[in-house]
Amino acid sequence: MASINWNGVYPALLTPFNQQEEIDFDLYKINLDAQVEAGVDGVIIGGSLGETSTLLGEEKRDLLIFSKEVAPAHVPVLVNIAEQSTKVAIALAQEAEQHGADGLMLLPPMRYKADDRETVEFFKAVARNTSLPILLYNNPVDYKIEITLDMFEQLLDFENIQAVKESTRNTMNVTRMLNRFGERYKILTGVDPIALESLLLGAHGWVAGLVDAFPRETVAIFRLVKAGRYEEAVAINRWFLPLCELDIHPKLVQYIKLAAKATGIGSEFVRAPRLLLEGEELTRVQKVIDDALACRPELPDYLNLQTVSNAQWA
C-alpha cells in the first residue's frame, strides 16, 4: 500500500480553462508550481473546485498523468472520486491507481441520498478494490450525507481508509473523532473559514480552497500553528478570513478563480453551465480580493519552522 503523510496542506486544485473551455495545462502547471514552492504537502485534483462534474473521463485521466509528470516526487497527487454508482467508482479508483495516483479522495454516492448502511458498503467496496490510501469526504452540508462516528467505527478494519476531510462545519467533530479514534484516522479540515480553529483543536491537515490563489499565506498559517506561534497565525488569519469566506458560497469556483487571476496564478474562465461573474456580484467579490491584496501581510520564514513539542496536539 502506498503511504501518505496526512499532516499538512492539500490544495483542492482548480482546473484552469481557456476561453474555448479547453483545459489550460500551461496555466495549470503555473499554479501547481506555485503550490509546491509555497510548501504544500500534496494536491487533490478533480474535486468540486476542479469542476469535476464538467470534466470528461479522459480529461481527468490526462490531468492525473500530467500532474504526475510535473509534480515533484515528494508531493503526492490524490484523485477525487465522486460518482453515482459503486461500479463506476471502483473502476475509476482502479484506473487512477493504474495511472500513478498516490491516493484518493472519496465522496459518498452522488445524487442518491444513501442511508448509513448503503454509504458504508459503498466505501467498503471501493476500499476492497484498490490499494491506494483513501481520504473520505464528510460534507453533509453540500452532499446531504453525513459520515457519522458509528460509520467510521464500521470502517476501522479497512487500513487504506486513513483520513477524513472534515467539512461538517462543526468544529466539535475534530475533538469527537480524536476522543473516539485517537490517531487511527487523520483529520483534515475542509472549510477554509474555520480551518484555524480546527487546526488548534488538533486537525492534522487542511484541504484548502483559497490556497489556489494564496498558497504561501495558507501554508504559513498551518505551519505557524504547528510551531506553536499562535498569535502570528491568528493575525494572518484575520486578514485571510474575508477571502476564506469566498469558499463557502455556491459560486466558490468562480470566486476563487477570480482570486487566482488577481494573484497571477490562474484565470477566471469556467466551463458551462457555470458563467463568468458580472455586474454587482463581480464588483463585490473583486473588492474583497482587491482589499486583501492592498494589505497583504508580510510572512515570516515559515518554511523553516519546526513543530514544537507543546504544539504536537495542534
Short mmCIF file of C-alpha atoms in Angstrom, two decimals:
data_model
loop_
_atom_site.label_atom_id
_atom_site.label_comp_id
_atom_site.label_asym_id
_atom_site.label_seq_id
_atom_site.Cartn_x
_atom_site.Cartn_y
_atom_site.Cartn_z
CA MET A 1 0.00 0.00 0.00
CA ALA A 2 1.25 3.49 -0.84
CA SER A 3 1.93 5.78 2.10
CA ILE A 4 0.74 9.35 2.54
CA ASN A 5 1.63 11.69 5.37
CA TRP A 6 -1.72 13.32 6.02
CA ASN A 7 -0.19 16.16 8.03
CA GLY A 8 -0.10 19.38 6.07
CA VAL A 9 -1.84 21.48 3.44
CA TYR A 10 -3.51 19.73 0.49
CA PRO A 11 -4.89 22.14 -2.12
CA ALA A 12 -8.08 21.18 -3.92
CA LEU A 13 -6.71 22.36 -7.24
CA LEU A 14 -8.64 24.41 -9.77
CA THR A 15 -8.90 23.20 -13.35
CA PRO A 16 -7.98 26.22 -15.48
CA PHE A 17 -9.69 26.64 -18.83
CA ASN A 18 -9.13 28.93 -21.78
CA GLN A 19 -11.90 30.92 -23.42
CA GLN A 20 -12.82 27.88 -25.53
CA GLU A 21 -13.38 25.85 -22.32
CA GLU A 22 -10.33 23.68 -23.02
CA ILE A 23 -8.03 22.73 -20.15
CA ASP A 24 -5.11 25.17 -19.98
CA PHE A 25 -2.28 22.85 -18.98
CA ASP A 26 0.33 25.61 -19.07
CA LEU A 27 -1.62 27.66 -16.54
CA TYR A 28 -2.31 24.53 -14.50
CA LYS A 29 1.45 23.99 -14.19
CA ILE A 30 1.98 27.61 -13.14
CA ASN A 31 -0.50 27.14 -10.29
CA LEU A 32 0.87 23.73 -9.31
CA ASP A 33 4.42 25.10 -9.26
CA ALA A 34 3.26 27.96 -7.01
CA GLN A 35 1.70 25.46 -4.61
CA VAL A 36 4.86 23.36 -4.45
CA GLU A 37 7.07 26.42 -3.98
CA ALA A 38 4.82 27.58 -1.13
CA GLY A 39 5.35 24.26 0.66
CA VAL A 40 2.13 22.30 0.24
CA ASP A 41 2.22 18.64 1.25
CA GLY A 42 0.14 17.15 -1.58
CA VAL A 43 -2.50 18.09 -4.13
CA ILE A 44 -6.02 16.89 -4.92
CA ILE A 45 -7.27 17.00 -8.50
CA GLY A 46 -10.77 16.75 -9.93
CA GLY A 47 -12.61 17.96 -6.84
CA SER A 48 -15.50 20.39 -6.64
CA LEU A 49 -13.12 23.30 -7.18
CA GLY A 50 -11.69 21.38 -10.11
CA GLU A 51 -15.15 21.41 -11.73
CA THR A 52 -15.17 17.62 -11.78
CA SER A 53 -18.82 17.41 -12.83
CA THR A 54 -17.96 19.04 -16.16
CA LEU A 55 -14.79 17.05 -16.89
CA LEU A 56 -14.76 14.12 -19.26
CA GLY A 57 -13.21 10.86 -18.12
CA GLU A 58 -10.27 11.27 -20.47
CA GLU A 59 -9.68 14.81 -19.20
CA LYS A 60 -9.46 13.57 -15.62
CA ARG A 61 -7.02 10.89 -16.76
CA ASP A 62 -4.90 13.44 -18.65
CA LEU A 63 -4.84 15.77 -15.62
CA LEU A 64 -3.57 12.92 -13.46
CA ILE A 65 -0.87 11.87 -15.91
CA PHE A 66 0.24 15.47 -16.40
CA SER A 67 0.25 16.13 -12.65
CA LYS A 68 2.45 13.11 -12.01
CA GLU A 69 4.83 14.28 -14.71
CA VAL A 70 5.28 17.81 -13.36
CA ALA A 71 4.84 17.41 -9.59
CA PRO A 72 7.95 16.58 -7.54
CA ALA A 73 8.14 13.03 -6.26
CA HIS A 74 7.63 14.15 -2.66
CA VAL A 75 4.25 15.76 -3.46
CA PRO A 76 1.52 13.08 -3.62
CA VAL A 77 -1.26 13.51 -6.17
CA LEU A 78 -4.73 12.46 -4.98
CA VAL A 79 -7.66 11.91 -7.33
CA ASN A 80 -11.21 12.78 -6.34
CA ILE A 81 -13.85 10.05 -6.80
CA ALA A 82 -17.40 11.43 -6.87
CA GLU A 83 -19.68 9.02 -8.66
CA GLN A 84 -23.28 7.81 -8.72
CA SER A 85 -22.66 4.07 -8.85
CA THR A 86 -20.39 1.78 -6.89
CA LYS A 87 -19.27 0.02 -10.06
CA VAL A 88 -18.10 3.24 -11.71
CA ALA A 89 -16.40 4.46 -8.52
CA ILE A 90 -14.43 1.20 -8.31
CA ALA A 91 -13.46 1.41 -11.98
CA LEU A 92 -12.23 4.99 -11.63
CA ALA A 93 -10.29 4.16 -8.46
CA GLN A 94 -8.55 1.32 -10.26
CA GLU A 95 -7.84 3.49 -13.29
CA ALA A 96 -6.38 6.19 -11.05
CA GLU A 97 -4.12 3.62 -9.41
CA GLN A 98 -3.06 2.31 -12.81
CA HIS A 99 -2.03 5.80 -13.93
CA GLY A 100 0.05 6.53 -10.86
CA ALA A 101 -2.25 8.28 -8.39
CA ASP A 102 -0.87 8.31 -4.86
CA GLY A 103 -4.25 8.33 -3.14
CA LEU A 104 -7.97 9.01 -3.43
CA MET A 105 -10.46 11.45 -2.00
CA LEU A 106 -13.74 9.52 -1.90
CA LEU A 107 -17.19 11.07 -1.65
CA PRO A 108 -20.40 9.25 -0.69
CA PRO A 109 -22.69 8.27 -3.58
CA MET A 110 -23.75 11.26 -5.66
CA ARG A 111 -27.40 12.19 -6.38
CA TYR A 112 -28.88 9.28 -4.44
CA LYS A 113 -29.16 10.02 -0.71
CA ALA A 114 -27.86 6.69 0.54
CA ASP A 115 -28.63 5.65 4.10
CA ASP A 116 -25.86 4.80 6.59
CA ARG A 117 -25.62 1.12 5.62
CA GLU A 118 -25.54 1.87 1.91
CA THR A 119 -22.89 4.56 2.35
CA VAL A 120 -20.64 2.33 4.44
CA GLU A 121 -20.95 -0.52 1.92
CA PHE A 122 -20.08 1.91 -0.88
CA PHE A 123 -16.89 2.93 0.92
CA LYS A 124 -16.00 -0.67 1.72
CA ALA A 125 -16.46 -1.76 -1.89
CA VAL A 126 -14.10 0.89 -3.21
CA ALA A 127 -11.55 0.24 -0.46
CA ARG A 128 -11.54 -3.51 -1.21
CA ASN A 129 -10.75 -2.88 -4.86
CA THR A 130 -7.76 -0.55 -4.56
CA SER A 131 -4.60 -0.44 -2.51
CA LEU A 132 -4.49 3.35 -2.59
CA PRO A 133 -4.82 5.35 0.65
CA ILE A 134 -8.27 6.90 0.93
CA LEU A 135 -9.42 10.25 2.33
CA LEU A 136 -13.18 10.21 2.94
CA TYR A 137 -15.00 13.49 2.32
CA ASN A 138 -17.54 14.26 5.04
CA ASN A 139 -19.64 17.18 3.82
CA PRO A 140 -23.34 16.79 4.69
CA VAL A 141 -23.96 20.50 4.10
CA ASP A 142 -23.37 20.21 0.36
CA TYR A 143 -23.78 16.47 -0.30
CA LYS A 144 -26.56 15.66 2.21
CA ILE A 145 -24.90 12.52 3.61
CA GLU A 146 -23.05 12.63 6.92
CA ILE A 147 -20.41 10.07 7.80
CA THR A 148 -21.12 9.57 11.49
CA LEU A 149 -18.74 8.30 14.16
CA ASP A 150 -20.58 4.98 14.18
CA MET A 151 -19.99 4.69 10.44
CA PHE A 152 -16.28 5.36 10.91
CA GLU A 153 -16.34 2.58 13.52
CA GLN A 154 -17.55 0.15 10.88
CA LEU A 155 -14.67 1.11 8.59
CA LEU A 156 -11.87 0.55 11.09
CA ASP A 157 -10.73 -2.74 9.54
CA PHE A 158 -10.03 -1.10 6.17
CA GLU A 159 -6.45 0.02 6.58
CA ASN A 160 -6.43 2.07 3.39
CA ILE A 161 -9.27 4.26 4.68
CA GLN A 162 -6.91 6.52 6.55
CA ALA A 163 -8.25 10.06 6.78
CA VAL A 164 -11.27 12.33 6.59
CA LYS A 165 -11.84 15.71 5.02
CA GLU A 166 -13.91 17.16 7.85
CA SER A 167 -16.38 19.59 6.27
CA THR A 168 -19.43 19.26 8.50
CA ARG A 169 -18.75 22.85 9.67
CA ASN A 170 -18.98 21.63 13.26
CA THR A 171 -15.56 22.01 14.83
CA MET A 172 -16.63 19.73 17.70
CA ASN A 173 -16.27 16.82 15.28
CA VAL A 174 -12.48 17.22 15.38
CA THR A 175 -12.49 16.54 19.12
CA ARG A 176 -15.13 13.82 18.81
CA MET A 177 -13.02 11.96 16.24
CA LEU A 178 -9.86 12.28 18.33
CA ASN A 179 -11.63 11.19 21.51
CA ARG A 180 -13.10 8.10 19.89
CA PHE A 181 -10.39 7.01 17.46
CA GLY A 182 -7.17 8.66 18.60
CA GLU A 183 -4.74 8.71 15.68
CA ARG A 184 -6.47 5.95 13.69
CA TYR A 185 -7.98 8.49 11.29
CA LYS A 186 -6.12 11.62 10.27
CA ILE A 187 -8.38 14.66 10.26
CA LEU A 188 -8.04 17.30 7.56
CA THR A 189 -10.16 20.40 7.97
CA GLY A 190 -12.04 21.16 4.77
CA VAL A 191 -13.76 24.51 5.35
CA ASP A 192 -11.44 27.49 4.97
CA PRO A 193 -13.20 29.97 7.32
CA ILE A 194 -12.91 27.57 10.29
CA ALA A 195 -9.59 25.98 9.35
CA LEU A 196 -7.59 27.82 12.01
CA GLU A 197 -9.98 26.78 14.77
CA SER A 198 -9.92 23.18 13.56
CA LEU A 199 -6.12 23.11 13.50
CA LEU A 200 -5.98 24.49 17.03
CA LEU A 201 -8.31 21.68 18.11
CA GLY A 202 -5.96 19.08 16.69
CA ALA A 203 -6.73 18.61 12.99
CA HIS A 204 -3.71 17.11 11.28
CA GLY A 205 -4.10 18.84 7.93
CA TRP A 206 -6.04 21.22 5.75
CA VAL A 207 -7.73 20.54 2.39
CA ALA A 208 -7.79 24.15 1.30
CA GLY A 209 -9.56 26.23 -1.33
CA LEU A 210 -8.20 29.79 -1.21
CA VAL A 211 -4.75 28.21 -1.31
CA ASP A 212 -5.35 28.15 -5.08
CA ALA A 213 -4.85 31.91 -5.07
CA PHE A 214 -2.87 32.41 -1.84
CA PRO A 215 -0.66 29.36 -1.31
CA ARG A 216 2.01 30.98 0.87
CA GLU A 217 -0.45 32.51 3.31
CA THR A 218 -2.31 29.22 3.66
CA VAL A 219 0.80 27.16 4.37
CA ALA A 220 2.13 29.87 6.70
CA ILE A 221 -0.98 29.69 8.89
CA PHE A 222 -0.76 25.91 9.07
CA ARG A 223 2.94 25.82 9.93
CA LEU A 224 2.73 28.65 12.45
CA VAL A 225 0.01 26.75 14.32
CA LYS A 226 2.06 23.57 14.33
CA ALA A 227 5.08 25.52 15.58
CA GLY A 228 3.08 26.96 18.47
CA ARG A 229 3.26 30.51 17.13
CA TYR A 230 -0.44 31.06 17.54
CA GLU A 231 -0.56 34.87 17.69
CA GLU A 232 1.13 35.15 14.31
CA ALA A 233 -1.21 32.55 12.83
CA VAL A 234 -4.24 34.38 14.22
CA ALA A 235 -3.04 37.70 12.81
CA ILE A 236 -2.67 36.30 9.28
CA ASN A 237 -6.00 34.51 9.61
CA ARG A 238 -7.80 37.74 10.49
CA TRP A 239 -6.53 39.22 7.24
CA PHE A 240 -7.39 35.99 5.37
CA LEU A 241 -10.93 35.44 6.65
CA PRO A 242 -12.82 37.68 4.16
CA LEU A 243 -11.11 35.75 1.37
CA CYS A 244 -11.74 32.39 3.03
CA GLU A 245 -15.45 33.14 3.19
CA LEU A 246 -15.47 33.00 -0.61
CA ASP A 247 -15.01 29.24 -0.13
CA ILE A 248 -18.47 28.68 1.36
CA HIS A 249 -20.63 30.12 -1.42
CA PRO A 250 -22.30 28.11 -4.21
CA LYS A 251 -20.15 30.06 -6.67
CA LEU A 252 -16.90 29.24 -4.88
CA VAL A 253 -15.35 28.12 -8.18
CA GLN A 254 -15.91 31.48 -9.87
CA TYR A 255 -14.90 33.39 -6.74
CA ILE A 256 -11.67 31.51 -6.17
CA LYS A 257 -10.77 31.54 -9.85
CA LEU A 258 -11.17 35.33 -9.80
CA ALA A 259 -8.79 35.47 -6.83
CA ALA A 260 -6.28 33.22 -8.60
CA LYS A 261 -6.42 35.52 -11.61
CA ALA A 262 -5.70 38.51 -9.36
CA THR A 263 -2.61 36.85 -7.90
CA GLY A 264 -1.33 35.82 -11.31
CA ILE A 265 -1.60 32.04 -10.97
CA GLY A 266 -5.00 31.40 -12.54
CA SER A 267 -7.72 32.66 -14.84
CA GLU A 268 -11.38 33.44 -14.39
CA PHE A 269 -12.60 31.12 -17.15
CA VAL A 270 -15.07 28.40 -16.16
CA ARG A 271 -16.88 25.67 -18.04
CA ALA A 272 -20.63 25.89 -18.68
CA PRO A 273 -23.11 25.70 -17.10
CA ARG A 274 -21.03 27.99 -14.90
CA LEU A 275 -20.75 31.52 -16.25
CA LEU A 276 -18.35 34.36 -15.61
CA LEU A 277 -19.32 36.76 -12.86
CA GLU A 278 -20.85 40.07 -13.87
CA GLY A 279 -22.49 43.19 -12.51
CA GLU A 280 -22.84 43.81 -8.77
CA GLU A 281 -21.65 40.34 -7.88
CA LEU A 282 -18.40 40.75 -9.79
CA THR A 283 -17.83 44.18 -8.27
CA ARG A 284 -18.46 42.89 -4.75
CA VAL A 285 -16.19 39.85 -4.99
CA GLN A 286 -13.46 41.78 -6.76
CA LYS A 287 -13.50 44.34 -3.93
CA VAL A 288 -12.93 41.61 -1.34
CA ILE A 289 -9.92 40.44 -3.34
CA ASP A 290 -8.56 43.93 -4.01
CA ASP A 291 -8.94 44.99 -0.38
CA ALA A 292 -6.95 41.94 0.71
CA LEU A 293 -4.22 42.49 -1.86
CA ALA A 294 -3.88 46.11 -0.73
CA CYS A 295 -2.76 44.98 2.73
CA ARG A 296 -1.27 41.55 2.05
CA PRO A 297 0.78 40.65 5.13
CA GLU A 298 4.50 40.10 5.34
CA LEU A 299 5.11 36.46 6.18
CA PRO A 300 7.77 35.01 8.46
CA ASP A 301 10.21 32.35 7.26
CA TYR A 302 7.53 29.73 7.76
CA LEU A 303 9.20 27.07 5.60
CA ASN A 304 11.93 26.58 8.19
CA LEU A 305 9.70 26.37 11.25
CA GLN A 306 9.88 23.29 13.45
CA THR A 307 6.91 21.70 15.16
CA VAL A 308 7.40 22.16 18.90
CA SER A 309 6.57 19.56 21.50
CA ASN A 310 3.92 21.61 23.26
CA ALA A 311 2.12 22.14 19.96
CA GLN A 312 2.05 18.50 18.93
CA TRP A 313 -1.64 18.33 19.74
CA ALA A 314 -2.38 21.28 17.48
#
